[in-house]
PDB file of C-alpha atoms in Angstrom:
ATOM      1  CA  UNK Y   1      29.638 -15.754 -11.634  1.00  0.00           C
ATOM      2  CA  UNK Y   2      30.619 -13.549 -14.538  1.00  0.00           C
ATOM      3  CA  UNK Y   3      28.687 -10.271 -14.789  1.00  0.00           C
ATOM      4  CA  UNK Y   4      26.916 -10.407 -18.149  1.00  0.00           C
ATOM      5  CA  UNK Y   5      24.738  -7.291 -17.950  1.00  0.00           C
ATOM      6  CA  UNK Y   6      25.035  -4.073 -15.936  1.00  0.00           C
ATOM      7  CA  UNK Y   7      22.081  -1.841 -16.795  1.00  0.00           C
ATOM      8  CA  UNK Y   8      20.839   1.419 -15.227  1.00  0.00           C
ATOM      9  CA  UNK Y   9      17.061   1.904 -15.069  1.00  0.00           C
ATOM     10  CA  UNK Y  10      15.326   3.756 -17.858  1.00  0.00           C
ATOM     11  CA  UNK Y  11      13.287   5.265 -15.026  1.00  0.00           C
ATOM     12  CA  UNK Y  12      12.050   4.227 -11.573  1.00  0.00           C
ATOM     13  CA  UNK Y  13       8.607   4.351 -10.018  1.00  0.00           C
ATOM     14  CA  UNK Y  14       9.697   6.796  -7.315  1.00  0.00           C
ATOM     15  CA  UNK Y  15       9.405   9.403 -10.088  1.00  0.00           C
ATOM     16  CA  UNK Y  16       5.620   9.059  -9.827  1.00  0.00           C
ATOM     17  CA  UNK Y  17       4.003  12.169  -8.365  1.00  0.00           C
ATOM     18  CA  UNK Y  18       0.264  11.454  -8.529  1.00  0.00           C
ATOM     19  CA  UNK Y  19      -0.815   8.144  -6.888  1.00  0.00           C
ATOM     20  CA  UNK Y  20      -4.425   8.844  -7.889  1.00  0.00           C
ATOM     21  CA  UNK Y  21      -3.650   8.954 -11.603  1.00  0.00           C
ATOM     22  CA  UNK Y  22      -0.734   6.595 -12.206  1.00  0.00           C
ATOM     23  CA  UNK Y  23      -1.400   6.086 -15.918  1.00  0.00           C
ATOM     24  CA  UNK Y  24      -1.343   9.817 -16.627  1.00  0.00           C
ATOM     25  CA  UNK Y  25       1.756  10.230 -14.473  1.00  0.00           C
ATOM     26  CA  UNK Y  26       3.542   7.409 -16.305  1.00  0.00           C
ATOM     27  CA  UNK Y  27       2.655   9.052 -19.599  1.00  0.00           C
ATOM     28  CA  UNK Y  28       4.357  12.210 -18.372  1.00  0.00           C
ATOM     29  CA  UNK Y  29       7.487  10.252 -17.386  1.00  0.00           C
ATOM     30  CA  UNK Y  30       7.656   8.379 -20.693  1.00  0.00           C
ATOM     31  CA  UNK Y  31       7.219  11.576 -22.727  1.00  0.00           C
ATOM     32  CA  UNK Y  32      10.091  13.152 -20.780  1.00  0.00           C
ATOM     33  CA  UNK Y  33      12.478  10.405 -21.920  1.00  0.00           C
ATOM     34  CA  UNK Y  34      14.741  10.840 -24.951  1.00  0.00           C
ATOM     35  CA  UNK Y  35      13.228   9.417 -28.143  1.00  0.00           C
ATOM     36  CA  UNK Y  36      15.423   6.324 -27.901  1.00  0.00           C
ATOM     37  CA  UNK Y  37      14.230   5.713 -24.335  1.00  0.00           C
ATOM     38  CA  UNK Y  38      10.593   6.163 -25.368  1.00  0.00           C
ATOM     39  CA  UNK Y  39      11.023   3.608 -28.139  1.00  0.00           C
ATOM     40  CA  UNK Y  40      12.753   1.187 -25.765  1.00  0.00           C
ATOM     41  CA  UNK Y  41       9.885   1.428 -23.265  1.00  0.00           C
ATOM     42  CA  UNK Y  42       7.052   1.215 -25.789  1.00  0.00           C
ATOM     43  CA  UNK Y  43       8.631  -1.790 -27.515  1.00  0.00           C
ATOM     44  CA  UNK Y  44       8.472  -3.879 -24.322  1.00  0.00           C
ATOM     45  CA  UNK Y  45       5.915  -6.680 -24.102  1.00  0.00           C
ATOM     46  CA  UNK Y  46       2.535  -5.930 -22.517  1.00  0.00           C
ATOM     47  CA  UNK Y  47       0.895  -8.968 -20.915  1.00  0.00           C
ATOM     48  CA  UNK Y  48      -2.462  -7.156 -20.646  1.00  0.00           C
ATOM     49  CA  UNK Y  49      -2.998  -5.051 -23.778  1.00  0.00           C
ATOM     50  CA  UNK Y  50      -5.938  -2.686 -23.717  1.00  0.00           C
ATOM     51  CA  UNK Y  51      -6.558   0.015 -21.147  1.00  0.00           C
ATOM     52  CA  UNK Y  52      -3.736   1.546 -19.089  1.00  0.00           C
ATOM     53  CA  UNK Y  53      -0.918   0.535 -21.468  1.00  0.00           C
ATOM     54  CA  UNK Y  54       1.835   2.326 -19.527  1.00  0.00           C
ATOM     55  CA  UNK Y  55       0.852   0.722 -16.213  1.00  0.00           C
ATOM     56  CA  UNK Y  56       0.602  -2.716 -17.779  1.00  0.00           C
ATOM     57  CA  UNK Y  57       4.017  -2.429 -19.425  1.00  0.00           C
ATOM     58  CA  UNK Y  58       5.396  -1.633 -15.958  1.00  0.00           C
ATOM     59  CA  UNK Y  59       3.599  -4.649 -14.450  1.00  0.00           C
ATOM     60  CA  UNK Y  60       4.859  -6.884 -17.246  1.00  0.00           C
ATOM     61  CA  UNK Y  61       8.490  -5.770 -17.172  1.00  0.00           C
ATOM     62  CA  UNK Y  62       9.335  -3.953 -13.948  1.00  0.00           C
ATOM     63  CA  UNK Y  63      11.906  -5.213 -11.440  1.00  0.00           C
ATOM     64  CA  UNK Y  64      12.063  -4.113  -7.783  1.00  0.00           C
ATOM     65  CA  UNK Y  65      15.200  -2.279  -6.697  1.00  0.00           C
ATOM     66  CA  UNK Y  66      16.076  -4.948  -4.154  1.00  0.00           C
ATOM     67  CA  UNK Y  67      14.103  -7.748  -2.447  1.00  0.00           C
ATOM     68  CA  UNK Y  68      12.341  -5.497   0.079  1.00  0.00           C
ATOM     69  CA  UNK Y  69      12.036  -2.336  -2.016  1.00  0.00           C
ATOM     70  CA  UNK Y  70       8.706  -0.712  -2.866  1.00  0.00           C
ATOM     71  CA  UNK Y  71      10.377   1.040  -5.794  1.00  0.00           C
ATOM     72  CA  UNK Y  72      10.558  -0.623  -9.192  1.00  0.00           C
ATOM     73  CA  UNK Y  73      12.547   0.135 -12.301  1.00  0.00           C
ATOM     74  CA  UNK Y  74      12.400  -0.503 -16.021  1.00  0.00           C
ATOM     75  CA  UNK Y  75      15.458  -2.185 -17.509  1.00  0.00           C
ATOM     76  CA  UNK Y  76      14.786  -2.764 -21.236  1.00  0.00           C
ATOM     77  CA  UNK Y  77      17.693  -5.155 -21.786  1.00  0.00           C
ATOM     78  CA  UNK Y  78      17.065  -7.279 -18.678  1.00  0.00           C
ATOM     79  CA  UNK Y  79      13.318  -7.265 -19.400  1.00  0.00           C
ATOM     80  CA  UNK Y  80      13.946  -9.060 -22.697  1.00  0.00           C
ATOM     81  CA  UNK Y  81      15.616 -12.060 -21.036  1.00  0.00           C
ATOM     82  CA  UNK Y  82      13.295 -15.063 -21.199  1.00  0.00           C
ATOM     83  CA  UNK Y  83      12.206 -17.186 -18.262  1.00  0.00           C
ATOM     84  CA  UNK Y  84      13.355 -20.644 -17.268  1.00  0.00           C
ATOM     85  CA  UNK Y  85      12.555 -22.580 -14.090  1.00  0.00           C
ATOM     86  CA  UNK Y  86      16.190 -23.751 -14.324  1.00  0.00           C
ATOM     87  CA  UNK Y  87      17.874 -20.454 -15.224  1.00  0.00           C
ATOM     88  CA  UNK Y  88      21.524 -19.997 -16.112  1.00  0.00           C
ATOM     89  CA  UNK Y  89      21.694 -16.451 -14.701  1.00  0.00           C
ATOM     90  CA  UNK Y  90      20.544 -14.431 -11.695  1.00  0.00           C
ATOM     91  CA  UNK Y  91      19.569 -10.756 -11.573  1.00  0.00           C
ATOM     92  CA  UNK Y  92      20.246  -8.497  -8.590  1.00  0.00           C
ATOM     93  CA  UNK Y  93      19.907  -4.765  -7.957  1.00  0.00           C
ATOM     94  CA  UNK Y  94      23.157  -3.071  -6.898  1.00  0.00           C
ATOM     95  CA  UNK Y  95      22.721  -0.091  -4.575  1.00  0.00           C
ATOM     96  CA  UNK Y  96      26.415   0.685  -4.972  1.00  0.00           C
ATOM     97  CA  UNK Y  97      26.275   0.941  -8.764  1.00  0.00           C
ATOM     98  CA  UNK Y  98      22.585   1.897  -9.059  1.00  0.00           C
ATOM     99  CA  UNK Y  99      22.242  -0.732 -11.762  1.00  0.00           C
ATOM    100  CA  UNK Y 100      20.575  -4.086 -12.325  1.00  0.00           C
ATOM    101  CA  UNK Y 101      23.274  -6.727 -12.613  1.00  0.00           C
ATOM    102  CA  UNK Y 102      22.916 -10.124 -14.250  1.00  0.00           C
ATOM    103  CA  UNK Y 103      25.461 -12.801 -13.340  1.00  0.00           C
ATOM    104  CA  UNK Y 104      25.958 -16.251 -14.832  1.00  0.00           C
ATOM    105  CA  UNK Y 105      25.306 -18.999 -12.262  1.00  0.00           C
ATOM    106  CA  UNK Y 106      26.176 -21.856 -14.636  1.00  0.00           C
ATOM    107  CA  UNK Y 107      28.531 -22.368 -17.544  1.00  0.00           C
ATOM    108  CA  UNK Y 108      26.895 -20.751 -20.577  1.00  0.00           C
ATOM    109  CA  UNK Y 109      28.116 -22.055 -23.914  1.00  0.00           C
ATOM    110  CA  UNK Y 110      28.433 -19.682 -26.901  1.00  0.00           C
ATOM    111  CA  UNK Y 111      25.069 -19.344 -28.615  1.00  0.00           C
ATOM    112  CA  UNK Y 112      23.152 -20.571 -25.561  1.00  0.00           C
ATOM    113  CA  UNK Y 113      20.141 -18.450 -24.583  1.00  0.00           C
ATOM    114  CA  UNK Y 114      20.433 -16.413 -21.396  1.00  0.00           C
ATOM    115  CA  UNK Y 115      17.575 -17.111 -18.958  1.00  0.00           C
ATOM    116  CA  UNK Y 116      16.287 -15.798 -15.628  1.00  0.00           C
ATOM    117  CA  UNK Y 117      13.596 -17.165 -13.339  1.00  0.00           C
ATOM    118  CA  UNK Y 118      10.535 -14.929 -12.988  1.00  0.00           C
ATOM    119  CA  UNK Y 119       9.213 -16.932 -10.006  1.00  0.00           C
ATOM    120  CA  UNK Y 120      10.459 -18.467  -6.754  1.00  0.00           C
ATOM    121  CA  UNK Y 121      10.407 -22.162  -7.666  1.00  0.00           C
ATOM    122  CA  UNK Y 122       8.109 -24.948  -6.456  1.00  0.00           C
ATOM    123  CA  UNK Y 123       6.650 -28.025  -8.192  1.00  0.00           C
ATOM    124  CA  UNK Y 124       5.743 -27.803 -11.887  1.00  0.00           C
ATOM    125  CA  UNK Y 125       1.977 -27.390 -11.415  1.00  0.00           C
ATOM    126  CA  UNK Y 126       2.537 -24.444  -9.088  1.00  0.00           C
ATOM    127  CA  UNK Y 127       5.220 -22.893 -11.291  1.00  0.00           C
ATOM    128  CA  UNK Y 128       3.189 -23.168 -14.482  1.00  0.00           C
ATOM    129  CA  UNK Y 129       0.084 -21.774 -12.800  1.00  0.00           C
ATOM    130  CA  UNK Y 130       2.002 -18.751 -11.496  1.00  0.00           C
ATOM    131  CA  UNK Y 131       3.702 -18.138 -14.838  1.00  0.00           C
ATOM    132  CA  UNK Y 132       0.365 -18.295 -16.668  1.00  0.00           C
ATOM    133  CA  UNK Y 133      -1.396 -16.077 -14.120  1.00  0.00           C
ATOM    134  CA  UNK Y 134       1.217 -13.354 -13.798  1.00  0.00           C
ATOM    135  CA  UNK Y 135       3.023 -13.453 -17.137  1.00  0.00           C
ATOM    136  CA  UNK Y 136       0.450 -14.884 -19.542  1.00  0.00           C
ATOM    137  CA  UNK Y 137       2.387 -17.751 -21.128  1.00  0.00           C
ATOM    138  CA  UNK Y 138       2.729 -21.510 -20.769  1.00  0.00           C
ATOM    139  CA  UNK Y 139       6.179 -22.454 -19.523  1.00  0.00           C
ATOM    140  CA  UNK Y 140       7.970 -24.969 -21.728  1.00  0.00           C
ATOM    141  CA  UNK Y 141      11.417 -24.698 -20.147  1.00  0.00           C
ATOM    142  CA  UNK Y 142      13.825 -27.585 -19.652  1.00  0.00           C
ATOM    143  CA  UNK Y 143      12.435 -28.388 -16.202  1.00  0.00           C
ATOM    144  CA  UNK Y 144       8.752 -28.170 -17.162  1.00  0.00           C
ATOM    145  CA  UNK Y 145       9.395 -30.247 -20.301  1.00  0.00           C
ATOM    146  CA  UNK Y 146      10.854 -33.255 -18.490  1.00  0.00           C
ATOM    147  CA  UNK Y 147       9.375 -36.654 -19.330  1.00  0.00           C
ATOM    148  CA  UNK Y 148       6.353 -37.397 -17.072  1.00  0.00           C
ATOM    149  CA  UNK Y 149       8.205 -39.816 -14.778  1.00  0.00           C
ATOM    150  CA  UNK Y 150      11.213 -37.515 -14.381  1.00  0.00           C
ATOM    151  CA  UNK Y 151       8.914 -34.534 -13.777  1.00  0.00           C
ATOM    152  CA  UNK Y 152       7.072 -36.507 -11.085  1.00  0.00           C
ATOM    153  CA  UNK Y 153      10.353 -37.240  -9.283  1.00  0.00           C
ATOM    154  CA  UNK Y 154      11.368 -33.574  -9.548  1.00  0.00           C
ATOM    155  CA  UNK Y 155       7.987 -32.381  -8.276  1.00  0.00           C
ATOM    156  CA  UNK Y 156       8.143 -34.707  -5.275  1.00  0.00           C
ATOM    157  CA  UNK Y 157      11.566 -33.360  -4.370  1.00  0.00           C
ATOM    158  CA  UNK Y 158      10.471 -29.742  -4.764  1.00  0.00           C
ATOM    159  CA  UNK Y 159       7.328 -30.310  -2.683  1.00  0.00           C
ATOM    160  CA  UNK Y 160       9.543 -31.805   0.015  1.00  0.00           C
ATOM    161  CA  UNK Y 161      11.831 -28.784  -0.295  1.00  0.00           C
ATOM    162  CA  UNK Y 162       8.930 -26.431   0.439  1.00  0.00           C
ATOM    163  CA  UNK Y 163       8.018 -28.391   3.577  1.00  0.00           C
ATOM    164  CA  UNK Y 164      11.629 -28.460   4.756  1.00  0.00           C
ATOM    165  CA  UNK Y 165      12.014 -24.723   4.164  1.00  0.00           C
ATOM    166  CA  UNK Y 166       8.919 -24.079   6.273  1.00  0.00           C
ATOM    167  CA  UNK Y 167      10.155 -26.395   9.049  1.00  0.00           C
ATOM    168  CA  UNK Y 168      13.595 -24.755   9.097  1.00  0.00           C
ATOM    169  CA  UNK Y 169      11.915 -21.404   9.707  1.00  0.00           C
ATOM    170  CA  UNK Y 170      10.049 -22.641  12.808  1.00  0.00           C
ATOM    171  CA  UNK Y 171      11.607 -20.687  15.728  1.00  0.00           C
ATOM    172  CA  UNK Y 172      10.601 -23.318  18.308  1.00  0.00           C
ATOM    173  CA  UNK Y 173      12.418 -26.097  16.446  1.00  0.00           C
ATOM    174  CA  UNK Y 174      15.458 -23.867  16.002  1.00  0.00           C
ATOM    175  CA  UNK Y 175      15.567 -23.151  19.733  1.00  0.00           C
ATOM    176  CA  UNK Y 176      14.675 -26.538  21.203  1.00  0.00           C
ATOM    177  CA  UNK Y 177      15.771 -29.083  18.567  1.00  0.00           C
ATOM    178  CA  UNK Y 178      18.581 -27.412  16.600  1.00  0.00           C
ATOM    179  CA  UNK Y 179      20.034 -30.785  15.584  1.00  0.00           C
ATOM    180  CA  UNK Y 180      16.805 -31.634  13.761  1.00  0.00           C
ATOM    181  CA  UNK Y 181      16.678 -28.176  12.162  1.00  0.00           C
ATOM    182  CA  UNK Y 182      20.240 -28.624  10.863  1.00  0.00           C
ATOM    183  CA  UNK Y 183      19.348 -32.100   9.582  1.00  0.00           C
ATOM    184  CA  UNK Y 184      16.529 -30.439   7.623  1.00  0.00           C
ATOM    185  CA  UNK Y 185      19.069 -27.986   6.191  1.00  0.00           C
ATOM    186  CA  UNK Y 186      21.270 -30.869   5.049  1.00  0.00           C
ATOM    187  CA  UNK Y 187      18.310 -32.635   3.442  1.00  0.00           C
ATOM    188  CA  UNK Y 188      17.198 -29.442   1.706  1.00  0.00           C
ATOM    189  CA  UNK Y 189      20.725 -28.863   0.408  1.00  0.00           C
ATOM    190  CA  UNK Y 190      20.719 -32.403  -1.006  1.00  0.00           C
ATOM    191  CA  UNK Y 191      17.463 -31.652  -2.845  1.00  0.00           C
ATOM    192  CA  UNK Y 192      18.867 -28.389  -4.208  1.00  0.00           C
ATOM    193  CA  UNK Y 193      21.912 -30.265  -5.498  1.00  0.00           C
ATOM    194  CA  UNK Y 194      19.693 -32.882  -7.175  1.00  0.00           C
ATOM    195  CA  UNK Y 195      17.551 -30.130  -8.720  1.00  0.00           C
ATOM    196  CA  UNK Y 196      20.602 -28.068  -9.754  1.00  0.00           C
ATOM    197  CA  UNK Y 197      19.350 -25.049  -7.808  1.00  0.00           C
ATOM    198  CA  UNK Y 198      21.897 -22.237  -8.160  1.00  0.00           C
ATOM    199  CA  UNK Y 199      19.750 -19.184  -7.432  1.00  0.00           C
ATOM    200  CA  UNK Y 200      19.223 -17.139  -4.253  1.00  0.00           C
ATOM    201  CA  UNK Y 201      17.597 -20.067  -2.474  1.00  0.00           C
ATOM    202  CA  UNK Y 202      21.094 -21.439  -1.909  1.00  0.00           C
ATOM    203  CA  UNK Y 203      22.640 -18.517   0.049  1.00  0.00           C
ATOM    204  CA  UNK Y 204      19.393 -18.210   2.020  1.00  0.00           C
ATOM    205  CA  UNK Y 205      19.630 -21.867   3.053  1.00  0.00           C
ATOM    206  CA  UNK Y 206      23.214 -21.437   4.228  1.00  0.00           C
ATOM    207  CA  UNK Y 207      22.140 -18.331   6.146  1.00  0.00           C
ATOM    208  CA  UNK Y 208      19.348 -20.300   7.819  1.00  0.00           C
ATOM    209  CA  UNK Y 209      21.946 -22.846   8.956  1.00  0.00           C
ATOM    210  CA  UNK Y 210      24.144 -19.973  10.160  1.00  0.00           C
ATOM    211  CA  UNK Y 211      21.283 -18.594  12.257  1.00  0.00           C
ATOM    212  CA  UNK Y 212      20.593 -21.962  13.880  1.00  0.00           C
ATOM    213  CA  UNK Y 213      24.247 -22.331  14.854  1.00  0.00           C
ATOM    214  CA  UNK Y 214      24.546 -18.709  15.961  1.00  0.00           C
ATOM    215  CA  UNK Y 215      21.601 -18.978  18.335  1.00  0.00           C
ATOM    216  CA  UNK Y 216      23.437 -21.865  20.029  1.00  0.00           C
ATOM    217  CA  UNK Y 217      26.851 -20.160  20.228  1.00  0.00           C
ATOM    218  CA  UNK Y 218      28.548 -22.442  17.678  1.00  0.00           C
ATOM    219  CA  UNK Y 219      31.168 -20.044  16.326  1.00  0.00           C
ATOM    220  CA  UNK Y 220      32.955 -22.606  14.151  1.00  0.00           C
ATOM    221  CA  UNK Y 221      29.828 -23.507  12.210  1.00  0.00           C
ATOM    222  CA  UNK Y 222      28.701 -19.880  11.986  1.00  0.00           C
ATOM    223  CA  UNK Y 223      32.015 -19.157  10.263  1.00  0.00           C
ATOM    224  CA  UNK Y 224      31.627 -22.098   7.852  1.00  0.00           C
ATOM    225  CA  UNK Y 225      28.032 -21.284   6.883  1.00  0.00           C
ATOM    226  CA  UNK Y 226      28.831 -17.568   6.593  1.00  0.00           C
ATOM    227  CA  UNK Y 227      31.568 -18.474   4.082  1.00  0.00           C
ATOM    228  CA  UNK Y 228      29.223 -20.682   2.083  1.00  0.00           C
ATOM    229  CA  UNK Y 229      26.422 -18.125   2.084  1.00  0.00           C
ATOM    230  CA  UNK Y 230      28.891 -15.381   1.113  1.00  0.00           C
ATOM    231  CA  UNK Y 231      30.281 -17.422  -1.787  1.00  0.00           C
ATOM    232  CA  UNK Y 232      26.776 -18.255  -3.031  1.00  0.00           C
ATOM    233  CA  UNK Y 233      25.826 -14.559  -2.803  1.00  0.00           C
ATOM    234  CA  UNK Y 234      28.888 -13.557  -4.804  1.00  0.00           C
ATOM    235  CA  UNK Y 235      27.988 -16.107  -7.478  1.00  0.00           C
ATOM    236  CA  UNK Y 236      24.480 -14.619  -7.796  1.00  0.00           C
ATOM    237  CA  UNK Y 237      25.128 -10.942  -7.063  1.00  0.00           C
ATOM    238  CA  UNK Y 238      28.813 -10.260  -7.691  1.00  0.00           C
ATOM    239  CA  UNK Y 239      31.744  -9.260  -5.493  1.00  0.00           C
ATOM    240  CA  UNK Y 240      30.167  -5.904  -4.622  1.00  0.00           C
ATOM    241  CA  UNK Y 241      27.100  -7.561  -3.059  1.00  0.00           C
ATOM    242  CA  UNK Y 242      26.132  -5.783   0.169  1.00  0.00           C
ATOM    243  CA  UNK Y 243      24.825  -9.082   1.540  1.00  0.00           C
ATOM    244  CA  UNK Y 244      28.174 -10.742   0.831  1.00  0.00           C
ATOM    245  CA  UNK Y 245      29.973  -7.902   2.628  1.00  0.00           C
ATOM    246  CA  UNK Y 246      27.799  -8.377   5.722  1.00  0.00           C
ATOM    247  CA  UNK Y 247      28.522 -12.108   5.669  1.00  0.00           C
ATOM    248  CA  UNK Y 248      32.262 -11.448   5.393  1.00  0.00           C
ATOM    249  CA  UNK Y 249      32.075  -9.708   8.779  1.00  0.00           C
ATOM    250  CA  UNK Y 250      30.566 -12.859  10.287  1.00  0.00           C
ATOM    251  CA  UNK Y 251      33.359 -14.947   8.774  1.00  0.00           C
ATOM    252  CA  UNK Y 252      35.876 -12.718  10.577  1.00  0.00           C
ATOM    253  CA  UNK Y 253      33.902 -12.479  13.831  1.00  0.00           C
ATOM    254  CA  UNK Y 254      31.158 -15.142  14.153  1.00  0.00           C
ATOM    255  CA  UNK Y 255      30.135 -13.921  17.615  1.00  0.00           C
ATOM    256  CA  UNK Y 256      28.989 -10.615  16.070  1.00  0.00           C
ATOM    257  CA  UNK Y 257      25.869 -12.381  14.742  1.00  0.00           C
ATOM    258  CA  UNK Y 258      22.976 -10.342  16.165  1.00  0.00           C
ATOM    259  CA  UNK Y 259      21.261 -13.304  17.858  1.00  0.00           C
ATOM    260  CA  UNK Y 260      24.447 -15.062  18.956  1.00  0.00           C
ATOM    261  CA  UNK Y 261      23.980 -17.272  22.014  1.00  0.00           C
TER     262      UNK Y 261
END
């Protein structure tokens, strides 16, 4: 997808020095910013106004620097992008560029609002509960605003998707009944296509299929699923994606998969 935004952090939480007094420490960091940076930070939405305003602005707007990182950052421009359960863009931290990147994952017409998903999916009741709990608003996106019958069909598919995802991750099924595990992958892919899922769930699914095939020494399929996962990663994260680079190596040499055979 096209890179729409490439934004360095205003600051990151690894600048914190006093874990026993985070609010005071954040105040120090904010005051050290240029005036423009201070205004950018203080103008961000606070989901929990009242005590500890700096900490709550971080909780309301911070993004982790990667999926497994304990360090978060403040990105004023990215933080202003609204949520949709059917987003047209995907954010991803780039270690190479030390920036948060936002890529289009669908065609975005001129004048169309840019959206990201703040949550990991699921049926509408679960999504709306999580959005209300963690972000303080009632989701009225395209997916949550479907007519009742259409929303019911969507919810049933997404509930099935959760069960399939759990089953695909069962190591015993992967080892002893790989054909059934791959059938689950195909069914989950069909659901994702019906639900127009274009986020990071897609490359993860292809990688799950890659792992199943790799554990059973199927080099041809490892190559195919590595290509699909790589392409889906590039769509979401750009050509400089470190995950895409790792997958490219598996395309070239499928037997290099760490659990091959």
